[in-house]
Coordinates of C-alpha atoms and ligand atoms in Angstrom, one line a residue:
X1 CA 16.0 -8.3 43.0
X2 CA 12.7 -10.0 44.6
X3 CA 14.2 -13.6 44.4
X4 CA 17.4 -15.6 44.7
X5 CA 16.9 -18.9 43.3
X6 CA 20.1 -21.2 44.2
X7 CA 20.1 -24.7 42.1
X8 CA 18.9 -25.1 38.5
X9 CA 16.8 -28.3 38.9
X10 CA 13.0 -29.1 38.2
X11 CA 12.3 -27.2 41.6
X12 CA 14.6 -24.4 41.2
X13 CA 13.7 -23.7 37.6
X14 CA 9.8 -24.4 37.8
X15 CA 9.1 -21.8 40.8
X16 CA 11.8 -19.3 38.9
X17 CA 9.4 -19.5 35.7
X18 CA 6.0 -19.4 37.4
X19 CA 7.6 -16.1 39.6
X20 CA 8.8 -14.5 37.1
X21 CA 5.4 -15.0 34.9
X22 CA 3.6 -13.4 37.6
X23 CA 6.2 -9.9 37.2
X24 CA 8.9 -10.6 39.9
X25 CA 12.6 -10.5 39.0
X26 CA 14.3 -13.4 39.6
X27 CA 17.9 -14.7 39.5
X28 CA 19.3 -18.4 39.4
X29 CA 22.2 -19.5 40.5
X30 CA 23.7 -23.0 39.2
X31 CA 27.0 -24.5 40.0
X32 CA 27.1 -26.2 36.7
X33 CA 27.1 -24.9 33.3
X34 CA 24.6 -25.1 31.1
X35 CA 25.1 -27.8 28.9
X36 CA 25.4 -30.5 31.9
X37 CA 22.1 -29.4 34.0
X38 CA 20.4 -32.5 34.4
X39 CA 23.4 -34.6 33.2
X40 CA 23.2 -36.6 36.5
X41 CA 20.3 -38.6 35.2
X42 CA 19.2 -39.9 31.7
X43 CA 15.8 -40.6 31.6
X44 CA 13.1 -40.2 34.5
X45 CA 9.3 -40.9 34.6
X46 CA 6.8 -38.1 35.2
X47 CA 2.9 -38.7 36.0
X48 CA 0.6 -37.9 32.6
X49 CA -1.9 -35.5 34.3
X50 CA 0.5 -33.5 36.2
X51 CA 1.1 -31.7 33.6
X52 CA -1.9 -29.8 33.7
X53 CA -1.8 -30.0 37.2
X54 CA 1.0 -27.6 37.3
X55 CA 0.2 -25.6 34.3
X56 CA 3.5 -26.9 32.2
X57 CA 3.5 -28.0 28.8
X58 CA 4.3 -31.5 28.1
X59 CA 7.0 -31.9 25.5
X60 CA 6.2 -32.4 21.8
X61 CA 5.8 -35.5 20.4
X62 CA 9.0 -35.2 18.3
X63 CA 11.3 -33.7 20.6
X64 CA 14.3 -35.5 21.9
X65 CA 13.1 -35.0 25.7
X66 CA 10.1 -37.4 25.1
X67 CA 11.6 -41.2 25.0
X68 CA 7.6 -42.5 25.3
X69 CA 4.2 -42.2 27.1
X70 CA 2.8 -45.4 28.0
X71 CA -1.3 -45.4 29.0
X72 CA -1.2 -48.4 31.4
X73 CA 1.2 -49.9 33.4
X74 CA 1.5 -53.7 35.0
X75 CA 2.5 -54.6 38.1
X76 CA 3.0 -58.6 39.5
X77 CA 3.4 -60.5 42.5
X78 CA 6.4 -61.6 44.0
X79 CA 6.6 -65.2 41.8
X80 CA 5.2 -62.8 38.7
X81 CA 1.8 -63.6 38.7
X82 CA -1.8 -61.9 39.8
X83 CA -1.1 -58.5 37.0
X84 CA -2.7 -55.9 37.6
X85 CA -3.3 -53.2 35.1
X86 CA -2.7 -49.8 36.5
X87 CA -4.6 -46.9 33.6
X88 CA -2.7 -44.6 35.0
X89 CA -0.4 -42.3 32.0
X90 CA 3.2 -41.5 32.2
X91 CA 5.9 -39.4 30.2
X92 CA 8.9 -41.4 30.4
X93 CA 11.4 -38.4 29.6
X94 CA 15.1 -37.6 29.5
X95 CA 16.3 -34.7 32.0
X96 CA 18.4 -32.3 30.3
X97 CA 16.4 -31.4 27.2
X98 CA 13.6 -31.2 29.9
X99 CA 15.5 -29.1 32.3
X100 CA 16.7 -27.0 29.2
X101 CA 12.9 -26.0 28.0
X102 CA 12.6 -24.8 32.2
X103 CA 15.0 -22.5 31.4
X104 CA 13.7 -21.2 28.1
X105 CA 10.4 -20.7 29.6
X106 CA 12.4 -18.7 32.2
X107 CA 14.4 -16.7 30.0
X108 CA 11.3 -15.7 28.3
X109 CA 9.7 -14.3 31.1
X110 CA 13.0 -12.3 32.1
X111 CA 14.6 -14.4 34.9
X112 CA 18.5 -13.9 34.7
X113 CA 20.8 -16.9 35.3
X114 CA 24.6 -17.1 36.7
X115 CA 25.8 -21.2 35.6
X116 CA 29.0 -22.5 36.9
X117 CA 28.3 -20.5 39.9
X118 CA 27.9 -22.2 43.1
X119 CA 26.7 -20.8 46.5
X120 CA 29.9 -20.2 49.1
X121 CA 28.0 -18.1 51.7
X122 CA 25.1 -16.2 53.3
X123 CA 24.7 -12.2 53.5
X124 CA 23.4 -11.0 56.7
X125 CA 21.8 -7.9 57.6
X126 CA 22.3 -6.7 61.4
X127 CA 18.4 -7.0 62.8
X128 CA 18.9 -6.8 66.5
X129 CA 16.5 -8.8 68.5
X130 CA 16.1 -11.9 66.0
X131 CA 18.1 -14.5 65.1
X132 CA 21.0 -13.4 67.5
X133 CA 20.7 -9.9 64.9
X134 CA 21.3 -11.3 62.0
X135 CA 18.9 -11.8 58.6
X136 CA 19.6 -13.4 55.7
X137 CA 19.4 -10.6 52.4
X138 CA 21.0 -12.3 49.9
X139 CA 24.2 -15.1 49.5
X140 CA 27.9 -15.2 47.9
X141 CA 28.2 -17.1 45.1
X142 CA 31.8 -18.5 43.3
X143 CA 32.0 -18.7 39.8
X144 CA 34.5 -21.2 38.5
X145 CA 37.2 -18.4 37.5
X146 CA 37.3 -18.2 41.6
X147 CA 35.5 -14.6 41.6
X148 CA 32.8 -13.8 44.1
X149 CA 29.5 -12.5 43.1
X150 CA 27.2 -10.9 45.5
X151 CA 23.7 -11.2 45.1
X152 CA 21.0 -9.0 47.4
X153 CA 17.3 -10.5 47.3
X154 CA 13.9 -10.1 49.3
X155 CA 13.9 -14.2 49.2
X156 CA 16.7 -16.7 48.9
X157 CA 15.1 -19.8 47.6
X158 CA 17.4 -23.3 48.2
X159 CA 17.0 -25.5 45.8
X160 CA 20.2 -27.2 45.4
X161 CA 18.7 -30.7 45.7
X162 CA 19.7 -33.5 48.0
X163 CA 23.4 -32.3 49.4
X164 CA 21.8 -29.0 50.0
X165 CA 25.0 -27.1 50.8
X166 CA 22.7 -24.0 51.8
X167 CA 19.8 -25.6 54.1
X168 CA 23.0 -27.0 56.2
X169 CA 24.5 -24.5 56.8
X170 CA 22.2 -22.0 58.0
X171 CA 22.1 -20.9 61.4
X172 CA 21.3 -23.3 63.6
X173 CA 18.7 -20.8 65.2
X174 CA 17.5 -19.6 62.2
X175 CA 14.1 -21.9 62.3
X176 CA 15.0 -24.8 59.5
X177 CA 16.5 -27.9 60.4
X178 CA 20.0 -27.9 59.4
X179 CA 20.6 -32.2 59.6
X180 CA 22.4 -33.9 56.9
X181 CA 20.7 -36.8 55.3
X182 CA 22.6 -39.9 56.5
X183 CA 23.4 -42.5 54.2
X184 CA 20.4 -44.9 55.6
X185 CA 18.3 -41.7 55.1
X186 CA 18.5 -42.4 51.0
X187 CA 16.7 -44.1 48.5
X188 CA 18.7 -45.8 46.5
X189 CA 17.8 -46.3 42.7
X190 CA 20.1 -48.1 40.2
X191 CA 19.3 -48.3 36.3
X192 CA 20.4 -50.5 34.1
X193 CA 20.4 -49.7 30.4
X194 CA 19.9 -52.9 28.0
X195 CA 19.5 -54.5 25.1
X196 CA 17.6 -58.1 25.0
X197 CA 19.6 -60.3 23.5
X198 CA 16.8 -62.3 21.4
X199 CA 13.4 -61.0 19.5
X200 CA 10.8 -60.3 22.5
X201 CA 7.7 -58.7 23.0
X202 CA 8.4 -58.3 26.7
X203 CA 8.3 -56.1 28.6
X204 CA 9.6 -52.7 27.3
X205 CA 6.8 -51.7 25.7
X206 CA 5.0 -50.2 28.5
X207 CA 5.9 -50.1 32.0
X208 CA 6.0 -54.0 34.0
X209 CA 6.9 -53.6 37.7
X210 CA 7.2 -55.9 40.8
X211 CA 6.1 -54.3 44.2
X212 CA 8.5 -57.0 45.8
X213 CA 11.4 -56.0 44.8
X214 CA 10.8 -52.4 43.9
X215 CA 11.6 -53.4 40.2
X216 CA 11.0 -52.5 37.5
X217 CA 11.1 -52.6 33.4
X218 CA 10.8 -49.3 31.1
X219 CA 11.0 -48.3 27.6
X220 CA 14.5 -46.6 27.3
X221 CA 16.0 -43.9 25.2
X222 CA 17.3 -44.7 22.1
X223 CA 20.3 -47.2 21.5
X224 CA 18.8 -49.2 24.1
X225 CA 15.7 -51.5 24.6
X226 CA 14.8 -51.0 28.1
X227 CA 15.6 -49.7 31.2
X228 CA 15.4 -52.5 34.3
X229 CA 15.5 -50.3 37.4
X230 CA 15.5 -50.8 40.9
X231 CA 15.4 -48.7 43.8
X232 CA 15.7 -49.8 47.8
X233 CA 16.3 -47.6 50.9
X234 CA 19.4 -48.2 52.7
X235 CA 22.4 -48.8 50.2
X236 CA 23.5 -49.7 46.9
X237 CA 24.4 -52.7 48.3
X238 CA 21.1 -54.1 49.1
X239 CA 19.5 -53.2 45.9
X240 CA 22.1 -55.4 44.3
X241 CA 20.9 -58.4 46.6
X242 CA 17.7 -57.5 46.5
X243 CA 18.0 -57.7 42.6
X244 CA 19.7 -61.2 42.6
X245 CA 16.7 -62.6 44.1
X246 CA 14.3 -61.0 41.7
X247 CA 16.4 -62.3 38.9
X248 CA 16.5 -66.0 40.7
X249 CA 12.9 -65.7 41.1
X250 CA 11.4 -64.0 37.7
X251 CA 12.9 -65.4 34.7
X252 CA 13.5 -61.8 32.0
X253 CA 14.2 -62.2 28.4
X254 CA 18.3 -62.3 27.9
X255 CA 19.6 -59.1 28.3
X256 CA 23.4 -57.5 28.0
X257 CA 24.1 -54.3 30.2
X258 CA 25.0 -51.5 27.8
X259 CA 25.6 -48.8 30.7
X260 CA 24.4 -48.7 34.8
X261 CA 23.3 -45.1 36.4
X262 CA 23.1 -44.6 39.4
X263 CA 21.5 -42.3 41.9
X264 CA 20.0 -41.8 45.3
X265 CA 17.0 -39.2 46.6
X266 CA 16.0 -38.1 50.1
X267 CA 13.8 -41.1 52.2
X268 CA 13.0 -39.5 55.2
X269 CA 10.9 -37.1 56.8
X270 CA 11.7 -33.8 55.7
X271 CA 12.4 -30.6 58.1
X272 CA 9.1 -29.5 59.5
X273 CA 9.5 -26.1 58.7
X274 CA 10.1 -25.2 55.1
X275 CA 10.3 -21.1 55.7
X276 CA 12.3 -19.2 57.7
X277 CA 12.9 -15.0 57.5
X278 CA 13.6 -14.3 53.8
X279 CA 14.3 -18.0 53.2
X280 CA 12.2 -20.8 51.4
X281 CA 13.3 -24.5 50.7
X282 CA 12.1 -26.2 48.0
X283 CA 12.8 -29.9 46.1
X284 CA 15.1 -32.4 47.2
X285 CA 16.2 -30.1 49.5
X286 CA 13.4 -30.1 51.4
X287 CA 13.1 -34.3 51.2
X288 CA 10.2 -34.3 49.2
X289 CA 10.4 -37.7 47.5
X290 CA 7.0 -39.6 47.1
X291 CA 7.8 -42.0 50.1
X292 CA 6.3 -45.2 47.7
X293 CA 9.1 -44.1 44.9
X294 CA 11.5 -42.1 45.7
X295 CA 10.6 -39.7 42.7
X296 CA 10.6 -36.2 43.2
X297 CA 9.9 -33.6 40.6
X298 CA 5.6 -33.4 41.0
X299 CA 5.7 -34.3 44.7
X300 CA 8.6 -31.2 44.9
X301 CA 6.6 -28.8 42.3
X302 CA 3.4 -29.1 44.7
X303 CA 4.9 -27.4 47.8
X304 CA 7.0 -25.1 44.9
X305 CA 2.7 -24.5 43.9
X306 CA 1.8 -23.1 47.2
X307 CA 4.7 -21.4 47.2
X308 CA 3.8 -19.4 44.9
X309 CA 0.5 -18.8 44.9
X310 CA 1.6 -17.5 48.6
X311 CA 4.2 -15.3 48.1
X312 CA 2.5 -13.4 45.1
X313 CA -0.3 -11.3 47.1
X314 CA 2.5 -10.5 49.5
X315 CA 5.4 -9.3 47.2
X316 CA 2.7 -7.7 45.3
X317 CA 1.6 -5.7 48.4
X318 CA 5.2 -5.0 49.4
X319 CA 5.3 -7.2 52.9
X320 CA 8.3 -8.7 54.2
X321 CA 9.0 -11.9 53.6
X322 CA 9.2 -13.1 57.1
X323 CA 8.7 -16.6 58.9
X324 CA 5.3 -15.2 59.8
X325 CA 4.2 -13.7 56.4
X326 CA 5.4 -17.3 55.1
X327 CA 4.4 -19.5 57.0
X328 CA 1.3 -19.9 55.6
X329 CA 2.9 -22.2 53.1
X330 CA 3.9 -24.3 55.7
X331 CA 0.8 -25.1 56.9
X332 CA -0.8 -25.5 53.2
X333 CA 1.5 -27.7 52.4
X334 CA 1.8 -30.0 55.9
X335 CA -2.3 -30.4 55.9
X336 CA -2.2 -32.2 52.5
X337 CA 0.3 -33.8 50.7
X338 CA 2.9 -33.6 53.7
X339 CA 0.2 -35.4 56.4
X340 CA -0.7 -37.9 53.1
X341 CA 3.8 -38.5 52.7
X342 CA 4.2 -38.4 56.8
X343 CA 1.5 -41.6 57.2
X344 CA 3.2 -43.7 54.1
X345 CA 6.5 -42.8 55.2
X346 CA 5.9 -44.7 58.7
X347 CA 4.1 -47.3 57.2
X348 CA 6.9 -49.0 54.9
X349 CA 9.2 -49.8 57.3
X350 CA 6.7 -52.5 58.9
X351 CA 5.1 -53.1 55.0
X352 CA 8.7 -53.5 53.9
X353 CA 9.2 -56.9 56.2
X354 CA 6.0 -58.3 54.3
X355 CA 7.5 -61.5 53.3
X356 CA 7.2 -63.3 49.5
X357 CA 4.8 -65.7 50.4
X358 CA 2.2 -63.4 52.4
X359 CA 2.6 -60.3 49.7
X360 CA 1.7 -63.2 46.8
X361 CA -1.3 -64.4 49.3
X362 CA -2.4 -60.3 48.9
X363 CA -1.9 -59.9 45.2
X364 CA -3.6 -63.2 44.3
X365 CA -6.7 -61.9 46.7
X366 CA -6.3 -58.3 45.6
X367 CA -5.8 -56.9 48.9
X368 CA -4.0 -54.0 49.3
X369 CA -2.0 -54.6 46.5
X370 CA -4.8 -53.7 43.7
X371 CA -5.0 -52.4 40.0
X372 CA -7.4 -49.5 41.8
X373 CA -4.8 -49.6 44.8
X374 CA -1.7 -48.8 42.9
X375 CA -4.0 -45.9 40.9
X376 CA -5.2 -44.1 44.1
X377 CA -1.7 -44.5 45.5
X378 CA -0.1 -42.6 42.2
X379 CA -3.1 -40.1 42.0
X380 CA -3.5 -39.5 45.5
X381 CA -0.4 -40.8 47.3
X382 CA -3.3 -42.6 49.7
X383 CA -4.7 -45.7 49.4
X384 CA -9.1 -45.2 49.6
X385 CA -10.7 -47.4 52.3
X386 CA -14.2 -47.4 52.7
X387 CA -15.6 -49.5 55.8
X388 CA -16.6 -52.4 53.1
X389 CA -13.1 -52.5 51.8
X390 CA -11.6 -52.2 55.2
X391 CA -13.9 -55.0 56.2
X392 CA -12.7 -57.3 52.8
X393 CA -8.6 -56.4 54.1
X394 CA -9.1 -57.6 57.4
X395 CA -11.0 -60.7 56.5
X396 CA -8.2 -61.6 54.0
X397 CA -5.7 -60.9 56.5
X398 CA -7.9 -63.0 59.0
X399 CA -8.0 -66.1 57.1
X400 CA -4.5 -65.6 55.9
X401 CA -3.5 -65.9 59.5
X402 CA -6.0 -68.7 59.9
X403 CA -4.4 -70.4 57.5
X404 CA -0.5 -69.8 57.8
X405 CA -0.5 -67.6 54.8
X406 CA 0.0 -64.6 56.7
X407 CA 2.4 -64.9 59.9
X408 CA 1.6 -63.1 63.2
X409 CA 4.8 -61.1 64.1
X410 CA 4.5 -59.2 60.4
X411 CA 0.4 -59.0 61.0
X412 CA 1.0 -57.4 64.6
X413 CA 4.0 -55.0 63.1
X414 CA 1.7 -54.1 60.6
X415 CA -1.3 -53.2 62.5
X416 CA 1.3 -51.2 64.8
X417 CA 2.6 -49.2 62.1
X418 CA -1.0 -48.0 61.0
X419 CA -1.7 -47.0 64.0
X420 CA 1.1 -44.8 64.3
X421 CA 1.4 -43.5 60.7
X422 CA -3.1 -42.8 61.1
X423 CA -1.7 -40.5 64.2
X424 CA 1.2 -38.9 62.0
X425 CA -1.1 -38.0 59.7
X426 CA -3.6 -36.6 61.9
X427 CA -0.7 -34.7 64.0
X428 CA 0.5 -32.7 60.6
X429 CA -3.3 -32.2 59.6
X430 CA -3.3 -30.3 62.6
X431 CA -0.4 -28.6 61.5
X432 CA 0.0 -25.1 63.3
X433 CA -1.5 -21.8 61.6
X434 CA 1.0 -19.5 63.2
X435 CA 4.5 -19.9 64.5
X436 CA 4.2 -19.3 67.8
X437 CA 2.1 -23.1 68.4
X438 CA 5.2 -24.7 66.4
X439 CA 7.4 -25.3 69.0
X440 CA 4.5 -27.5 70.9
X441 CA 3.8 -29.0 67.1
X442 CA 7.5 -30.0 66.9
X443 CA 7.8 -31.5 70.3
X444 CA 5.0 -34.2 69.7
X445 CA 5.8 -34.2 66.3
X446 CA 9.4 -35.9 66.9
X447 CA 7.8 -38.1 69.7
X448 CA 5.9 -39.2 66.9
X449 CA 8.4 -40.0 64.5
X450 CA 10.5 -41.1 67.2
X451 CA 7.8 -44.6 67.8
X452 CA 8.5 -45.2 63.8
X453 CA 10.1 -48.6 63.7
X454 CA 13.4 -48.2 61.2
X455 CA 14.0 -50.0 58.0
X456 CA 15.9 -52.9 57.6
Ligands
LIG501 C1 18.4 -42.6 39.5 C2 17.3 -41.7 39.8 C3 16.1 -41.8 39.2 C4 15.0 -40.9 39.4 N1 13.9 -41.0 38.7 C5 12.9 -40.1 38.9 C6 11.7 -40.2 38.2 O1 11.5 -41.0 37.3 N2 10.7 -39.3 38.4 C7 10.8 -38.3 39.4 O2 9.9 -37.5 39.6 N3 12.0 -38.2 40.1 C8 13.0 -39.1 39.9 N4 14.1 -39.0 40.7 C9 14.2 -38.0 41.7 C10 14.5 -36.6 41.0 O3 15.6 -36.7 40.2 C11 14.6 -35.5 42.1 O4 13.6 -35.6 43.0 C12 14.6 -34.1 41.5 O5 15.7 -34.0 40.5 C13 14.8 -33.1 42.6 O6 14.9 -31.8 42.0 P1 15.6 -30.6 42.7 O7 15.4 -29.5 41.8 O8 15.1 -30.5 44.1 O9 17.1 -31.0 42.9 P2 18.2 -31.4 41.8 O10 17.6 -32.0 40.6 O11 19.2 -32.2 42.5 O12 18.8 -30.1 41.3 C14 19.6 -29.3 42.2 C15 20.5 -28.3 41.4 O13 21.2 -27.5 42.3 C16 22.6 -27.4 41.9 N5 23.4 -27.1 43.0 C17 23.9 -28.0 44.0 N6 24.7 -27.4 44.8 C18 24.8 -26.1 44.4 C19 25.5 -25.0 44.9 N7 26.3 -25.1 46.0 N8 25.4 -23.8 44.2 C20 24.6 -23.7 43.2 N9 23.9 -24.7 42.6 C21 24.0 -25.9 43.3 C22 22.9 -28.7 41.2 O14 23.9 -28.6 40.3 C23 21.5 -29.0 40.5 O15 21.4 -28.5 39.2 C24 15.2 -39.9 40.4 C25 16.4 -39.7 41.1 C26 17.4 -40.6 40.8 C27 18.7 -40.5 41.6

C-alpha cells in the first residue's frame, strides 16, 4: 500500500481523498466506528471561500450538514459598541454528516478503511546506520474484538488529532518532536446550545462576536436558537470567569441552556518539523489551530495541500519517502502560513493583557481592531499595514497614552511582543531548504520562542 492514514478526521480524510484521486492506494485507520466520527462536536464554522480553495464541494443547500451560511458577520467592543461589519462568508456546519461525505468521496476513489481500529504500535524495518537501524514501514493496529492487524505502507500519515497517540510515541531520535501538549498548551472552547426565552431579533441570525471576551453568538442547528460560544487559552475554568464578566457587561436576550459542549484544540507552536523517514503529520496533530481561533480544519487542510501536491511527483517517480525527499513540505509550509501562525502566536499573549478600557479606546478609533482588520485577519491570518496605517496606529496609541486611555506597561508589552513575533516570523521565512541547516534553524528557533512572554 502507498499510504497509511491513522485518524478519520477533516485532516485524515481530506489528504486520503485528494491521494487516492491522484491513483495512490490508501488505507485509514479509525478507532471509532463509523457512525460516531465526528460525534465529538456538533456544529463547527468553516470559512466560505475555502472551499474552492481546497477543491471540496460545499454541502448542498438541503442537506442536514449545512445549519446556515451567513455573508457578514459583526464584531463589538468590550461595552458592545463601535460594530464593525466583517463581509467575510461562513458555513456554519455540523461535523458528522461532513466527516461522513469525506469518506464517501474517499470510498469513491478506492481508499479502504479499518473503523474501530486504533493504532497500538509502530513496524520497523532494520536500516542500519539511521535512526539507531530502525525505519518506520507501517504500524499495528487493534480492532475492538482485541485482534491485531498489521498494516505495511511507503507513508504512515498521523492524523489522530490533538492526543496524537502516534506523534508521541515515536522515537525520540526519529526527527519529530515527541512533547505532549500540556494542559496550558490548549484552547479551550465551550458551547452553549440555547433557546431565547422571549421573541428577538438578536443575534442568531448571523454571527455577533466580542473580541474581549472571545465570545461569541451563532445560528445553531435545529431544536435550538443559537449557539453562545466561548473559547480562552488556559482552562475551562477561566472561560467560565471570563464569561461571567461578559454577561455582567453585555446585556443578551433571556436565554435557557438546552445542552453545553465542550472541547479543547492545540495553542501552541507546533513541532518544527512535520516529516520524518516514511512519516508525515498532519491536523491537530501537528498543532495547527489558527492562533486568533483556535479552529482547525482549513488552517490543517493547507499543510495536508502541500502535502500533497509534494508527495505526488515523488510516489509517481517511485522515490523513497525519506526526511530528505519530504522535507520540501516543510519548508512550503513554514515560509507561509507557519511564519504568518508563528508571529500571531507570540503576539497574543502581550495583546491578551489589553485591558477593557484601552481595547474600547481602539474599536471606537478603529485601530487595530477594524471591519478591514478582522477581514485580512480571516483571509490572510495577517493583519495589512502600510506605512500610512502604521503611522494612524501609532498616533492613536500616542494620544491614547497622552491621554490615560492607553497605560504604559501594556503599550511597552505590546511593542515588545511585535518585535519578537516580526523576528519569529522572519526566522521561519528563512526556514531551511534542506535538513542538514535544521539543527542550526531549531537552535535559534527555540531561543526565539523561548523570549515569548506566556499567557495569563
Ligand atoms: C468545541 C470545539 C469547536 C471547534 N470549532 C471549530 C470550527 O468552528 N472550525 C474549525 O475549523 N475548527 C474548529 N475546531 C477545531 C477542529 O475541530 C479541529 O482543528 C479539527 O477537528 C482537527 O482535525 P484532525 O483531523 O486533525 O483531528 P480530529 O478531528 O481530532 O480527528 C482525529 C481522529 O483520529 C482518531 N484517533 C485518535 N486516536 C486514534 C488512534 N489511536 N487510532 C486510530 N484513530 C485514532 C479520532 O477518533 C478522530 O476521528 C473546534 C474544536 C473544538 C474542540
Amino acid at each position: 500500500m502507498d499510504i497509511l492514514v491513522i485518524g478519520a478526521g477533516p485532516a485524515g480524510l481530506y489528504f486520503a481523498w485528494k491521494m487516492a484521486a491522484r491513483g495512490f492506494s490508501v488505507h485509514v485507520m479509525e478507532r471509532d466506528a463509523y457512525e460516531k466520527i465526528g460525534h465529538r462536536l456538533d456544529s463547527f464554522h468553516i470559512d466560505s471561500e475555502k472551499f474552492a480553495e481546497f477543491e471540496m464541494p460545499p454541502p448542498e443547500a438541503d442537506s442536514k450538514e449545512l445549519i446556515t451560511v451567513f455573508g457578514t458577520g459583526v464584531n463589538k467592543s468590550p461595552y458592545g459598541h463601535h460594530p464593525k461589519t466583517v463581509h467575510y462568508p461562513f458555513h456554519v456546519m455540523r461535523l458528522s454528516p461532513f466527516l461522513h461525505r469525506l469518506v464517501d468521496y474517499c470510498k469513491e476513489q478506492g481508499v479502504t478503511f479499518s473503523f474501530e481500529t486504533a493504532f497500538s504500535e509502530f513496524i520497523f524495518e532494520t536500516n542500519e546506520g539511521k535512526n539507531d537501524g530502525k525505519n518506520i514501514i507501517g504500524v499495528v493496529g487493534v480492532d475492538k474484538s482485541g485482534k491485531s492487524i498489521k498494516c505495511h505502507s511507503k507513508l504512515v500519515v498521523d492524523s489522530t488529532g490533538m492526543t496524537s497517540p502516534i506523534r508521541t510515541t515515536l522515537p525520540l531520535d526519529y526527527g519529530i518532536e515527541t512533547f505532549q501538549i500540556s494542559p496550558e498548551e490548549q484552547f479551550y472552547v465551550i458551547l452553549r446550545y440555547v433557546n431565547w426565552l422571549e421573541p428577538t431579533e438578536m443575534p442568531s441570525k448571523g454571527n455577533t462576536g466580542w473580541t474581549f471576551y472571545k465570545t461569541w453568538v451563532a445560528p445553531a442547528p435545529e431544536g435550538t436558537d443559537a449557539i453562545i460560544g466561548i473559547g480562552q487559552p488556559l482552562s475551562y475554568e477561566k472561560g467560565e470567569n471570563v464569561f461571567v464578566d461578559f454577561e455582567e457587561t453585555i446585556s443578551l436576550p433571556k436565554y435557557e441552556v438546552i445542552r453545553i459542549e465542550r472541547g479543547s484544540t492545540p495553542y501552541r507552536r507546533p513541532p518544527f518539523s512535520f516529516v520524518a523517514d516514511n512519516f508525515l503529520l498532519l491536523g491537530d496533530s501537528a498543532c495547527l489551530t489558527k492562533p486568533f481561533s483556535g479552529e482547525g480544519i482549513t488552517a490543517g487542510w493547507t499543510l495536508a495541500k502541500i502535502a500533497i501536491e509534494h508527495i505526488t511527483p515523488l510516489l509517481k517517480a517511485n522515490l523513497p519517502l525519506d526526511t530528505s525527499h519530504l522535507w520540501g513540505i516543510n519548508a512550503r509550509y513554514n515560509k507561509d502560513q507557519g511564519a504568518k501562525f508563528a508571529e500571531m502566536l507570540a503576539q497574543i499573549p502581550a495583546a491578551a493583557n489589553t485591558t477593557k478600557k484601552e481595547m474600547e479606546y481602539l474599536f471606537k478609533h478603529d485601530v487595530i481592531f477594524s471591519a478591514l482588520d478582522f477581514e485580512g485577519m480571516n483571509r490572510n491570518y495577517e493583519l495589512q499595514i502600510p506605512f500610512r496605517k502604521l503611522l494612524r496606529i501609532v498616533s492613536v496609541l500616542v494620544w491614547g497614552l497622552v491621554t490615560g486611555r492607553y497605560s504604559w506597561k501594556n503599550f511597552k508589552g505590546l511593542i515588545g511582543s511585535l518585535g519578537i513575533a516580526g523576528k519569529l516570523r522572519k526566522h521561519y521565512e528563512a526556514y531551511p531548504d534542506h535538513p542538514t541547516n535544521f539543527p542550526t534553524w531549531t537552535r535559534i528557533a527555540s531561543v526565539l520562542w523561548d523570549d515569548v512572554p506566556k499567557m495569563q
